PDB file of N, CA and C in Angstrom:
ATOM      1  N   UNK T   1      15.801  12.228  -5.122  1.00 46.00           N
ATOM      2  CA  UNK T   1      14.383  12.138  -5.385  1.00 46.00           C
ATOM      3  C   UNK T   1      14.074  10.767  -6.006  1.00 46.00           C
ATOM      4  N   UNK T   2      13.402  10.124  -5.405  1.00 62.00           N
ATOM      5  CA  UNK T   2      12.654   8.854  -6.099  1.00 62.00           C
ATOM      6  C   UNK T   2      11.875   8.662  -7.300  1.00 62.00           C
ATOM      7  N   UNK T   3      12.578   8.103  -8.394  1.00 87.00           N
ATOM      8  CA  UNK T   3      11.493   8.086  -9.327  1.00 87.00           C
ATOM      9  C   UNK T   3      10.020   7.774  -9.599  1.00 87.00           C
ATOM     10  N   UNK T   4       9.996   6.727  -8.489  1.00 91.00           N
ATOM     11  CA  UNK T   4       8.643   5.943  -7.988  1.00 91.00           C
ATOM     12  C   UNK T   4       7.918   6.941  -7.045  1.00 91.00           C
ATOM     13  N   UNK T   5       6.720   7.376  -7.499  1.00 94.00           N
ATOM     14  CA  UNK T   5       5.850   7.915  -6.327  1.00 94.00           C
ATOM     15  C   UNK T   5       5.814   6.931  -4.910  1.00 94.00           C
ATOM     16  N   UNK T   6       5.873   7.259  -3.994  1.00 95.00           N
ATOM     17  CA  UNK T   6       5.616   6.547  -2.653  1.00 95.00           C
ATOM     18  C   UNK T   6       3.807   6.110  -2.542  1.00 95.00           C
ATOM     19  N   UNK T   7       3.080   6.591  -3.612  1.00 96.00           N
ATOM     20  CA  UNK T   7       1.440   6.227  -3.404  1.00 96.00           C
ATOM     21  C   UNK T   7       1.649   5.215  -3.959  1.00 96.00           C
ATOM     22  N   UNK T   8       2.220   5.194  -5.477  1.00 96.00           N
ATOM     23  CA  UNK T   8       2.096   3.831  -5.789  1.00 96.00           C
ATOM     24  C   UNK T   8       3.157   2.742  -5.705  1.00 96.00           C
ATOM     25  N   UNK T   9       3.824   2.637  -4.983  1.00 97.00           N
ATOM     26  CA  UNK T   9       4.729   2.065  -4.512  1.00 97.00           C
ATOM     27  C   UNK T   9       4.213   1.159  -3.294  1.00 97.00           C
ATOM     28  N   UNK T  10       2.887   1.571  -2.075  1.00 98.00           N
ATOM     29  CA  UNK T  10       1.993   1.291  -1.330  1.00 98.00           C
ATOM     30  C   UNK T  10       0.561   1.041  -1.963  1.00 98.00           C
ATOM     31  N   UNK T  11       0.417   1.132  -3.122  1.00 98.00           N
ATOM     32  CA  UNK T  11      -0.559   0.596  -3.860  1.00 98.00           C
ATOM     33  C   UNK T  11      -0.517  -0.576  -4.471  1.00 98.00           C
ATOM     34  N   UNK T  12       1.085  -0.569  -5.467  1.00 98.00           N
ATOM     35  CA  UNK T  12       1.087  -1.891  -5.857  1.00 98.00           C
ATOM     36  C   UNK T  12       1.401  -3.062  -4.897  1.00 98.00           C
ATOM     37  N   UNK T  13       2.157  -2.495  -3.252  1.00 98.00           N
ATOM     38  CA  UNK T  13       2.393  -3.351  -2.163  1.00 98.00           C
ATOM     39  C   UNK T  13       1.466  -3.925  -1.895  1.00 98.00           C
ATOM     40  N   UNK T  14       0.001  -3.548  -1.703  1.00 98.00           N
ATOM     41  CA  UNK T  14      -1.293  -3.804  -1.159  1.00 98.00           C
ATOM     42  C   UNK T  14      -1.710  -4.621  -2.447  1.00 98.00           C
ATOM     43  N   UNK T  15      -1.850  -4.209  -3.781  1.00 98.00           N
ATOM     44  CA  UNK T  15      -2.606  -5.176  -5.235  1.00 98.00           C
ATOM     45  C   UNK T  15      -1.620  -5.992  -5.555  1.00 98.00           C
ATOM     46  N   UNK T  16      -0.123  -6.022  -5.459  1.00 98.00           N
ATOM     47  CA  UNK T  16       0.477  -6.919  -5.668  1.00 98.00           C
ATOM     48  C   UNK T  16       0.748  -8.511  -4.297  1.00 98.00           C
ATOM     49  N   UNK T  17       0.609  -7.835  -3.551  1.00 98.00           N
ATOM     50  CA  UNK T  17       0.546  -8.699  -2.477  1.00 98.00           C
ATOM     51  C   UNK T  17      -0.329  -9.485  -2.208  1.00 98.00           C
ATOM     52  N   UNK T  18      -1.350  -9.095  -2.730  1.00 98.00           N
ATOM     53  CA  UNK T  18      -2.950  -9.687  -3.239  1.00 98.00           C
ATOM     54  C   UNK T  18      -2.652 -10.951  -4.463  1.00 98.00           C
ATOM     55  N   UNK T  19      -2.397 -10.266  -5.031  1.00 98.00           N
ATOM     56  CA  UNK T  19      -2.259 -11.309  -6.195  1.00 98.00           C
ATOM     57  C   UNK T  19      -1.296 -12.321  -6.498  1.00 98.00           C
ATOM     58  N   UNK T  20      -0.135 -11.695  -5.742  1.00 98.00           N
ATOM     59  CA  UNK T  20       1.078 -13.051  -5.326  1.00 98.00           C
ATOM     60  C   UNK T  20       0.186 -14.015  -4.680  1.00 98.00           C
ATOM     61  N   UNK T  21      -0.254 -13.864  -3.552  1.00 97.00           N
ATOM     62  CA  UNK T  21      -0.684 -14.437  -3.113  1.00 97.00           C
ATOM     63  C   UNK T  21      -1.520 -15.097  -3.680  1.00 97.00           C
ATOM     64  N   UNK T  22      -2.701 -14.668  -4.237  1.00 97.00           N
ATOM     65  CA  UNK T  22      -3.833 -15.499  -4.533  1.00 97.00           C
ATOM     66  C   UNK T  22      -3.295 -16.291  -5.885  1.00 97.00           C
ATOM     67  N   UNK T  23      -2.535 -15.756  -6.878  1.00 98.00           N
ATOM     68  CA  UNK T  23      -2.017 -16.734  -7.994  1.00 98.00           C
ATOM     69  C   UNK T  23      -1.453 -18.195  -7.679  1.00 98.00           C
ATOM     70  N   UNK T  24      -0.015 -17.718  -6.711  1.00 97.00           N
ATOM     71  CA  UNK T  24       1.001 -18.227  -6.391  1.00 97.00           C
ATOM     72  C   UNK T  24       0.273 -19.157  -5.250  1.00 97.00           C
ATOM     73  N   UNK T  25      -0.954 -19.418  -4.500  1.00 97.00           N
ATOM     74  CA  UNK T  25      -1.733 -19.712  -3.700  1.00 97.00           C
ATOM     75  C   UNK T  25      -0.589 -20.641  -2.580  1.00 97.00           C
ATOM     76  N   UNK T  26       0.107 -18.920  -2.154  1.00 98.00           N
ATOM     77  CA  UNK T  26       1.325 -19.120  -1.224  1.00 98.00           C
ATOM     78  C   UNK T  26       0.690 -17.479  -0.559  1.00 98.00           C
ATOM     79  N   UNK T  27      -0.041 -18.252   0.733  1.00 97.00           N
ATOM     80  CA  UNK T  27      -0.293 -16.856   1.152  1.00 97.00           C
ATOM     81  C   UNK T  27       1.365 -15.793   1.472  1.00 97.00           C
ATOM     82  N   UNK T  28       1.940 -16.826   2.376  1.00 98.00           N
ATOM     83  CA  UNK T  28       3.395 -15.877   2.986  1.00 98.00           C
ATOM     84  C   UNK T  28       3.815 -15.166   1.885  1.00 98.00           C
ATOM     85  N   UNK T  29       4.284 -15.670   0.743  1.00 98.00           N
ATOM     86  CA  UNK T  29       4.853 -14.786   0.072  1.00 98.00           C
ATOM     87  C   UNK T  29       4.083 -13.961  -0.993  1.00 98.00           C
ATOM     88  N   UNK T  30       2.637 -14.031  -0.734  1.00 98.00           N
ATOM     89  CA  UNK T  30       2.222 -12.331  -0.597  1.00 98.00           C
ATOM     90  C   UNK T  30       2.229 -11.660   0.600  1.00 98.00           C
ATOM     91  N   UNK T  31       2.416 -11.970   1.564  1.00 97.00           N
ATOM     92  CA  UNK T  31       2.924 -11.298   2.939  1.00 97.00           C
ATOM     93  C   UNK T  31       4.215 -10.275   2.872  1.00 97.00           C
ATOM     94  N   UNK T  32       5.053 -11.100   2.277  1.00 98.00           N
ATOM     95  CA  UNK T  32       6.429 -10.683   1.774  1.00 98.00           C
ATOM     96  C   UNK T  32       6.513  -9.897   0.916  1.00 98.00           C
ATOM     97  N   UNK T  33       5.676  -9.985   0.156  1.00 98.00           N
ATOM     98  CA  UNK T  33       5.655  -8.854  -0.816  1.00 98.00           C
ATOM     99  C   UNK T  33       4.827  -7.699  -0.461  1.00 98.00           C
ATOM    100  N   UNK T  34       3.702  -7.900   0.173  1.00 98.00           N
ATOM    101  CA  UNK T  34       3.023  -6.480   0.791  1.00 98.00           C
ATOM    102  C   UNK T  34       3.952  -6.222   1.838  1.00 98.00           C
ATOM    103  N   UNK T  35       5.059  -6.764   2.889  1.00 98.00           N
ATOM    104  CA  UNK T  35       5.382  -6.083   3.257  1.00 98.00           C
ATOM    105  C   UNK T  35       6.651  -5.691   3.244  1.00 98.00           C
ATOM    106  N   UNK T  36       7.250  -6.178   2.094  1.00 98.00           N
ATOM    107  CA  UNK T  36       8.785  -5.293   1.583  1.00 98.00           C
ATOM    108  C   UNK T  36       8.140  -4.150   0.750  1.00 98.00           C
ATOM    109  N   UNK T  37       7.194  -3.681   0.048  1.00 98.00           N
ATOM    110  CA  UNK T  37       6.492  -2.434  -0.665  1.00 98.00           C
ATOM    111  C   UNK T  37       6.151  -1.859   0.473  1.00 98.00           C
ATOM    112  N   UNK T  38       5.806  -2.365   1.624  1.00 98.00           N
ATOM    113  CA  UNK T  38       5.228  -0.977   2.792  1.00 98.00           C
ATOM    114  C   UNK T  38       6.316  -1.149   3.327  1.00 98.00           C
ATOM    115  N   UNK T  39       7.587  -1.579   3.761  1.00 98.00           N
ATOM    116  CA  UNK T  39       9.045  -0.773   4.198  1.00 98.00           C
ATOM    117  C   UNK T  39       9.266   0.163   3.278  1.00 98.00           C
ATOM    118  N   UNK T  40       9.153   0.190   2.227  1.00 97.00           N
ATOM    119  CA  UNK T  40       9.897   1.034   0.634  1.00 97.00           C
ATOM    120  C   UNK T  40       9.463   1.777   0.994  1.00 97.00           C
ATOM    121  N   UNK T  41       8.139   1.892   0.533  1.00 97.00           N
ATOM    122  CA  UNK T  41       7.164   3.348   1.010  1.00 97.00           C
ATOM    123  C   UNK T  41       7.508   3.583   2.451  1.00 97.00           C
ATOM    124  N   UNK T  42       7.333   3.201   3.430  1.00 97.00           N
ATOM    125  CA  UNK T  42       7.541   4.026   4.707  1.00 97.00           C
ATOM    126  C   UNK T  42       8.827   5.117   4.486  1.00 97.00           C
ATOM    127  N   UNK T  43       9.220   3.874   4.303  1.00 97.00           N
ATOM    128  CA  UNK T  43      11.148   4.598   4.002  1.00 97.00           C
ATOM    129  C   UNK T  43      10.828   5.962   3.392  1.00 97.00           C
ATOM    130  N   UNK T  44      10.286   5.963   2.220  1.00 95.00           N
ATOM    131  CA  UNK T  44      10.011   7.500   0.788  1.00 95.00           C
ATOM    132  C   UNK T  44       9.433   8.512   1.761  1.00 95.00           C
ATOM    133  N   UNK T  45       8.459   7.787   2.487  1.00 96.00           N
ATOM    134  CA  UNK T  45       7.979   9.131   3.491  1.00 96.00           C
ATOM    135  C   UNK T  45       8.066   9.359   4.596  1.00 96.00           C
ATOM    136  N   UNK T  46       9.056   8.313   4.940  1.00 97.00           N
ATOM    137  CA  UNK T  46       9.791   9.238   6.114  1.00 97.00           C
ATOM    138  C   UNK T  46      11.061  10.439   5.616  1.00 97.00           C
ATOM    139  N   UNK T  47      11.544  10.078   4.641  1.00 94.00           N
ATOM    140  CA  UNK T  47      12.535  10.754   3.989  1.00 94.00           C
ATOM    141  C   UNK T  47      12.101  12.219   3.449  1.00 94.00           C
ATOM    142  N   UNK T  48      10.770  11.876   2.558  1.00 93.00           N
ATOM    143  CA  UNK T  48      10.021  12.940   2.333  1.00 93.00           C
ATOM    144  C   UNK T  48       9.570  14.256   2.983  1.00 93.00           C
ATOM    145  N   UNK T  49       8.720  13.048   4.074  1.00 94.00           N
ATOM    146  CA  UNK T  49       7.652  14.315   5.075  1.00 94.00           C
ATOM    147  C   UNK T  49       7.948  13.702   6.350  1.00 94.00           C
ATOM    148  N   UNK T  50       8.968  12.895   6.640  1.00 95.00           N
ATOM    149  CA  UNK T  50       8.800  13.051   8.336  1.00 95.00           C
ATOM    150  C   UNK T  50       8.286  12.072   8.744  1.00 95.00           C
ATOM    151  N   UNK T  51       8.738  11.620  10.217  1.00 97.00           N
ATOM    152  CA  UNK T  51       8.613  10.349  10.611  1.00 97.00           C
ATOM    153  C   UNK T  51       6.992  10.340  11.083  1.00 97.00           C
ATOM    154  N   UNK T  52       6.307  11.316  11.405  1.00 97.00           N
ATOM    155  CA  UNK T  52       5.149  11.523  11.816  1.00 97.00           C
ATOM    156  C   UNK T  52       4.355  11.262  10.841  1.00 97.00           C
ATOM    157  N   UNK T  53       4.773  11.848   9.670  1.00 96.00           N
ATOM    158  CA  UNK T  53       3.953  11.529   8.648  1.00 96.00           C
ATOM    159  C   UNK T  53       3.865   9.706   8.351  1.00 96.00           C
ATOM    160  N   UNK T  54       5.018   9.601   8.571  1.00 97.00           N
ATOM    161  CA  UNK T  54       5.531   8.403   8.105  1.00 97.00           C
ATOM    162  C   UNK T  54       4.613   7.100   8.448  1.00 97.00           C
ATOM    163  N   UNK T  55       4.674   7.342   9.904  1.00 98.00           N
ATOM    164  CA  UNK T  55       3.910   6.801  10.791  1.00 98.00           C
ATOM    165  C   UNK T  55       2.022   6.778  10.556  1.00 98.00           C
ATOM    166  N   UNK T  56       1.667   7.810  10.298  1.00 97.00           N
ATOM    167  CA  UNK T  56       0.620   7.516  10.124  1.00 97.00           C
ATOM    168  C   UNK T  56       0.074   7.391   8.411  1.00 97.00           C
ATOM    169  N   UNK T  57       0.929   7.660   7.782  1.00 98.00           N
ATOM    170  CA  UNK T  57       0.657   6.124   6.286  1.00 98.00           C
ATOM    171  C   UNK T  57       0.547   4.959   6.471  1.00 98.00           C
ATOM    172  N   UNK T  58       1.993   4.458   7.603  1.00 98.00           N
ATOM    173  CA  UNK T  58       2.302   3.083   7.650  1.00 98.00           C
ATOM    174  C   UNK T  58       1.066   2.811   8.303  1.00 98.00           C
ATOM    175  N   UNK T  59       0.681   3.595   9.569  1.00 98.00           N
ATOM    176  CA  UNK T  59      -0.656   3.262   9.842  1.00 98.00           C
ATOM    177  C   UNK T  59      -1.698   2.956   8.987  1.00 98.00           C
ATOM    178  N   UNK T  60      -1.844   3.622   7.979  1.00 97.00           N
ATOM    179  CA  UNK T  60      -3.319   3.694   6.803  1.00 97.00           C
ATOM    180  C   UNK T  60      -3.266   2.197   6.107  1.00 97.00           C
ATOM    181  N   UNK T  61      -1.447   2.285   5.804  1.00 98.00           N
ATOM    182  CA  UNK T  61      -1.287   0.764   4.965  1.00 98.00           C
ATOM    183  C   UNK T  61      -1.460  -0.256   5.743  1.00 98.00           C
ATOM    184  N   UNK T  62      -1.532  -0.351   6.843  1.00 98.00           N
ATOM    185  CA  UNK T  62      -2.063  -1.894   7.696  1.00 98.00           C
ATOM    186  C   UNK T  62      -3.210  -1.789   7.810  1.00 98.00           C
ATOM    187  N   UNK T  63      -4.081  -0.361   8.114  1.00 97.00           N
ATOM    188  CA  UNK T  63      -5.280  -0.280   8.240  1.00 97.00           C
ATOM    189  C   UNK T  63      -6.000  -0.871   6.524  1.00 97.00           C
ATOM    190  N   UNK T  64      -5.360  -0.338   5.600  1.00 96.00           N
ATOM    191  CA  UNK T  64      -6.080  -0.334   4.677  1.00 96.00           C
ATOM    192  C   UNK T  64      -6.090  -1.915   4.604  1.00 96.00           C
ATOM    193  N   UNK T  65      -5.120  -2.988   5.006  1.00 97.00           N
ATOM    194  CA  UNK T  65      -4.741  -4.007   4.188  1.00 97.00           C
ATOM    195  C   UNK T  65      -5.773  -4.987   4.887  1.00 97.00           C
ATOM    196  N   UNK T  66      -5.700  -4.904   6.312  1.00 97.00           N
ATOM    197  CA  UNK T  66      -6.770  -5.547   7.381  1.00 97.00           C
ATOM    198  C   UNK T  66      -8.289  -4.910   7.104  1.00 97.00           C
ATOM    199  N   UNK T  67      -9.013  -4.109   6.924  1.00 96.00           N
ATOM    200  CA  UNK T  67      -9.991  -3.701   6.134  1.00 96.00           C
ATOM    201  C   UNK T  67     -10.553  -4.373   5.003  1.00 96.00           C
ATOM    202  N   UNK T  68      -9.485  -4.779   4.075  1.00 96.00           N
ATOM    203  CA  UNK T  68      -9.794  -5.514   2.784  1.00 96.00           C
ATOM    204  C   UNK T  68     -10.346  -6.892   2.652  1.00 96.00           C
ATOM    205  N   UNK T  69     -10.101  -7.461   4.260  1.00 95.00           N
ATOM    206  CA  UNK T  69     -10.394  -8.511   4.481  1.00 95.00           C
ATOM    207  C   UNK T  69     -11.728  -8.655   4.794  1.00 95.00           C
ATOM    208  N   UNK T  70     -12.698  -7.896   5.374  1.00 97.00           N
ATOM    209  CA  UNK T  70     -13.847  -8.121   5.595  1.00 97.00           C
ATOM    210  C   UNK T  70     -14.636  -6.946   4.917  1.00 97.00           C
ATOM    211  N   UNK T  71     -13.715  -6.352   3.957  1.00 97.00           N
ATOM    212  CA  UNK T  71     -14.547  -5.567   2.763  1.00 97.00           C
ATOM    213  C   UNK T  71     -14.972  -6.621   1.629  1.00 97.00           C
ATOM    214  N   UNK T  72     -13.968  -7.320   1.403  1.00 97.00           N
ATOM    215  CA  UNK T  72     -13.801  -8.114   0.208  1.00 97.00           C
ATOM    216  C   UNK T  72     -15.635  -9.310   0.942  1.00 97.00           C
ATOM    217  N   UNK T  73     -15.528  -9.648   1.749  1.00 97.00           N
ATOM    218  CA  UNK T  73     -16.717 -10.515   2.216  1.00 97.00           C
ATOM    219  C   UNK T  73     -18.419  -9.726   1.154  1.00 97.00           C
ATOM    220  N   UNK T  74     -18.213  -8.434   1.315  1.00 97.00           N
ATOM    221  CA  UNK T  74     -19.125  -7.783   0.915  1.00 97.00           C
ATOM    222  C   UNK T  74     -19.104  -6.974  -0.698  1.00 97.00           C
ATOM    223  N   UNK T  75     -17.928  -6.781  -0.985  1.00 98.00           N
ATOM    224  CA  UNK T  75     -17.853  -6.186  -2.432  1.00 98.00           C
ATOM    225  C   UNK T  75     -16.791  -7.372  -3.030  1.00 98.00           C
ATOM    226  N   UNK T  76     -16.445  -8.193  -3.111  1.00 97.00           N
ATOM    227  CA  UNK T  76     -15.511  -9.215  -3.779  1.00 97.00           C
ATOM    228  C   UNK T  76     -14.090  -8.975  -3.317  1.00 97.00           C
ATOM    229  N   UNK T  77     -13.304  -9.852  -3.792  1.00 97.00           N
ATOM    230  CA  UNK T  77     -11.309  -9.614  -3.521  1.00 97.00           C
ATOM    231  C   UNK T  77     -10.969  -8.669  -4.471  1.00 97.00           C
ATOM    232  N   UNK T  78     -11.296  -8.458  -5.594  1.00 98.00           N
ATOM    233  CA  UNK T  78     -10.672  -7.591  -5.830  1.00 98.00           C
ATOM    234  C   UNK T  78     -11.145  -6.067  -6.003  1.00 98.00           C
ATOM    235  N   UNK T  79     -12.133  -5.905  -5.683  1.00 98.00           N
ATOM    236  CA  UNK T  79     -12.772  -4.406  -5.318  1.00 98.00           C
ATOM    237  C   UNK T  79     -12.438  -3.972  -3.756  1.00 98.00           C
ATOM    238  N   UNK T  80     -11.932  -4.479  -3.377  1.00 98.00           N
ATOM    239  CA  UNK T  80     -11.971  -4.513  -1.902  1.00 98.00           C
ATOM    240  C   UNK T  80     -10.463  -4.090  -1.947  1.00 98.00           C
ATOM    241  N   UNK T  81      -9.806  -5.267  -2.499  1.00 98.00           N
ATOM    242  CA  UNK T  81      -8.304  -4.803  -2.610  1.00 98.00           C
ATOM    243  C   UNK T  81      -7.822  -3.443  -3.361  1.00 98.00           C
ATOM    244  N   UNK T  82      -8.710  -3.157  -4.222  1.00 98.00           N
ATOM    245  CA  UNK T  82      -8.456  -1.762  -5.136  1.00 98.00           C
ATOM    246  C   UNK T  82      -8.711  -0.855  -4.498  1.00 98.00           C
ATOM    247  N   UNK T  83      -9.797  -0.979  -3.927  1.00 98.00           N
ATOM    248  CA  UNK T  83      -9.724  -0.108  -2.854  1.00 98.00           C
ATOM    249  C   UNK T  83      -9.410   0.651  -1.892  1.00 98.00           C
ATOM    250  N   UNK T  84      -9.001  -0.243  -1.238  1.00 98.00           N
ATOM    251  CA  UNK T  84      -8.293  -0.023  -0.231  1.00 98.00           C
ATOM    252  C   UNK T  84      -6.576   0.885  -0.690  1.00 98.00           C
ATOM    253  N   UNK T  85      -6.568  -0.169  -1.709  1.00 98.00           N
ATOM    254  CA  UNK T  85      -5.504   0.507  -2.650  1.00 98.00           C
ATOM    255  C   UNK T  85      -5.579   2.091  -3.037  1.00 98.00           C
ATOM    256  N   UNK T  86      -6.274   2.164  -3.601  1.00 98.00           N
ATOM    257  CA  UNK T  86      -6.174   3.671  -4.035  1.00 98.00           C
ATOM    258  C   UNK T  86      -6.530   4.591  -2.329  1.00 98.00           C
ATOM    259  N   UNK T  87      -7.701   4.315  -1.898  1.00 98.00           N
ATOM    260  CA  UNK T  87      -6.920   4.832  -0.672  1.00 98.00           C
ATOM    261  C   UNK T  87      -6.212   5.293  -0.181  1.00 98.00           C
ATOM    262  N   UNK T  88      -5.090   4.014   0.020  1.00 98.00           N
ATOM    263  CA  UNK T  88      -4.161   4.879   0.694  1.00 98.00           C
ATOM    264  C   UNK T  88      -3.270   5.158  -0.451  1.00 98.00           C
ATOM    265  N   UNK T  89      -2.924   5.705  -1.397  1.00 97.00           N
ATOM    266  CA  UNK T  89      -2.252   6.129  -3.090  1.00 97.00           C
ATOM    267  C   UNK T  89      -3.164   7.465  -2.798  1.00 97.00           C
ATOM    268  N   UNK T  90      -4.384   7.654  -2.161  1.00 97.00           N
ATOM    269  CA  UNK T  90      -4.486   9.070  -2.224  1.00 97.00           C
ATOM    270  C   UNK T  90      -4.032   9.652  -1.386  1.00 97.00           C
ATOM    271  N   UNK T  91      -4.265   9.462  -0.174  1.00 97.00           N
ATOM    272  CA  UNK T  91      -3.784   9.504   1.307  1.00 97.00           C
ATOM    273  C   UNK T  91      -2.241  10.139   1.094  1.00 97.00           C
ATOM    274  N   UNK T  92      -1.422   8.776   0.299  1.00 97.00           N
ATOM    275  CA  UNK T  92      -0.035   9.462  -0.135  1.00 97.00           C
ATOM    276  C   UNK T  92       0.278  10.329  -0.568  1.00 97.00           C
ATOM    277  N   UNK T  93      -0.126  10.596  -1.869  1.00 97.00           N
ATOM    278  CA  UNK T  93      -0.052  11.639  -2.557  1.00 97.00           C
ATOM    279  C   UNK T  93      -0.800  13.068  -1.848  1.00 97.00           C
ATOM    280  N   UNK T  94      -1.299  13.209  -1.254  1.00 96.00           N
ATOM    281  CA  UNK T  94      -2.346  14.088  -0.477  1.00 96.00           C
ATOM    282  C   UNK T  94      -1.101  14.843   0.300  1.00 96.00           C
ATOM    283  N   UNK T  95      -0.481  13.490   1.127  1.00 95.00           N
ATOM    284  CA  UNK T  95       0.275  13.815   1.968  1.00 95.00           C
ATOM    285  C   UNK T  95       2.129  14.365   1.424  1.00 95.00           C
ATOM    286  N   UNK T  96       2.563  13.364   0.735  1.00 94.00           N
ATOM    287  CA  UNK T  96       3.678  13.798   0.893  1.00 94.00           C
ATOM    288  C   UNK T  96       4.095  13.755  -0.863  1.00 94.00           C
ATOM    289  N   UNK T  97       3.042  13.119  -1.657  1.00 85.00           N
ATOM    290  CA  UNK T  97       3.726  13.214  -3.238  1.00 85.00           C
ATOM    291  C   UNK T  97       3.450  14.468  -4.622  1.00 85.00           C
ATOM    292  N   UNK T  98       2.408  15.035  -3.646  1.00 86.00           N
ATOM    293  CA  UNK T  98       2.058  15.987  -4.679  1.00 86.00           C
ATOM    294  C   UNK T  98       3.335  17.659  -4.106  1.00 86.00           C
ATOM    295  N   UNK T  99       3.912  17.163  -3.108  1.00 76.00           N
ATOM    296  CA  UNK T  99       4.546  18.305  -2.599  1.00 76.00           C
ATOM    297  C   UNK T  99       6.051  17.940  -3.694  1.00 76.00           C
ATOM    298  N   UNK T 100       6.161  17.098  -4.841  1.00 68.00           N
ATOM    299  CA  UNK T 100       7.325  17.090  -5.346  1.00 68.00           C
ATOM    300  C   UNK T 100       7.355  18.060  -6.281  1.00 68.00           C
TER     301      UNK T 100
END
């Protein structure tokens, strides 16, 4: 069993990947970092709940992350990014973290 919930493990992938980036004003390696946190998480829930499941998180987490981009145009970067964030952290937990 993972000590790390798999929601926020794809939450901080998505707000941390954000902010590497925008600090470090090295987009790639917030790339790298949102997307070694969405392998982790895929990994937790495929292990968890199944590759089906799996699949359509990993889906939510690209959806959510490409979304943020022309959310943020209209509510700012970082409401947009939180957003999207908790999102899919509910999505997760909905799906495969509250079943621990």
């Amino acid at each position: 069993m993972e000590k790390v919930p798999a929601a926020a493990v794809a939450a901080g992938g998505l707000v941390g990947g954000y902010a590497t980036a925008r600090f470090t004003k090295k987009r790639p390696l917030g790339g790298a970092v949102l997307a070694v946190a969405g392998a982790a998480a895929a990994q937790q829930w495929r292990r968890q709940a199944g590759p089906k499941t799996a699949a359509a998180l990993s889906a939510a987490y690209v959806a959510g992350f490409a979304a943020s981009h022309p959310l943020a145009k209209k509510v700012g970067a970082w409401p947009a990014v939180l957003g999207v964030a908790g999102s899919v952290a509910l999505a997760s937990w909905v799906a495969v973290d509250r079943r621990r």
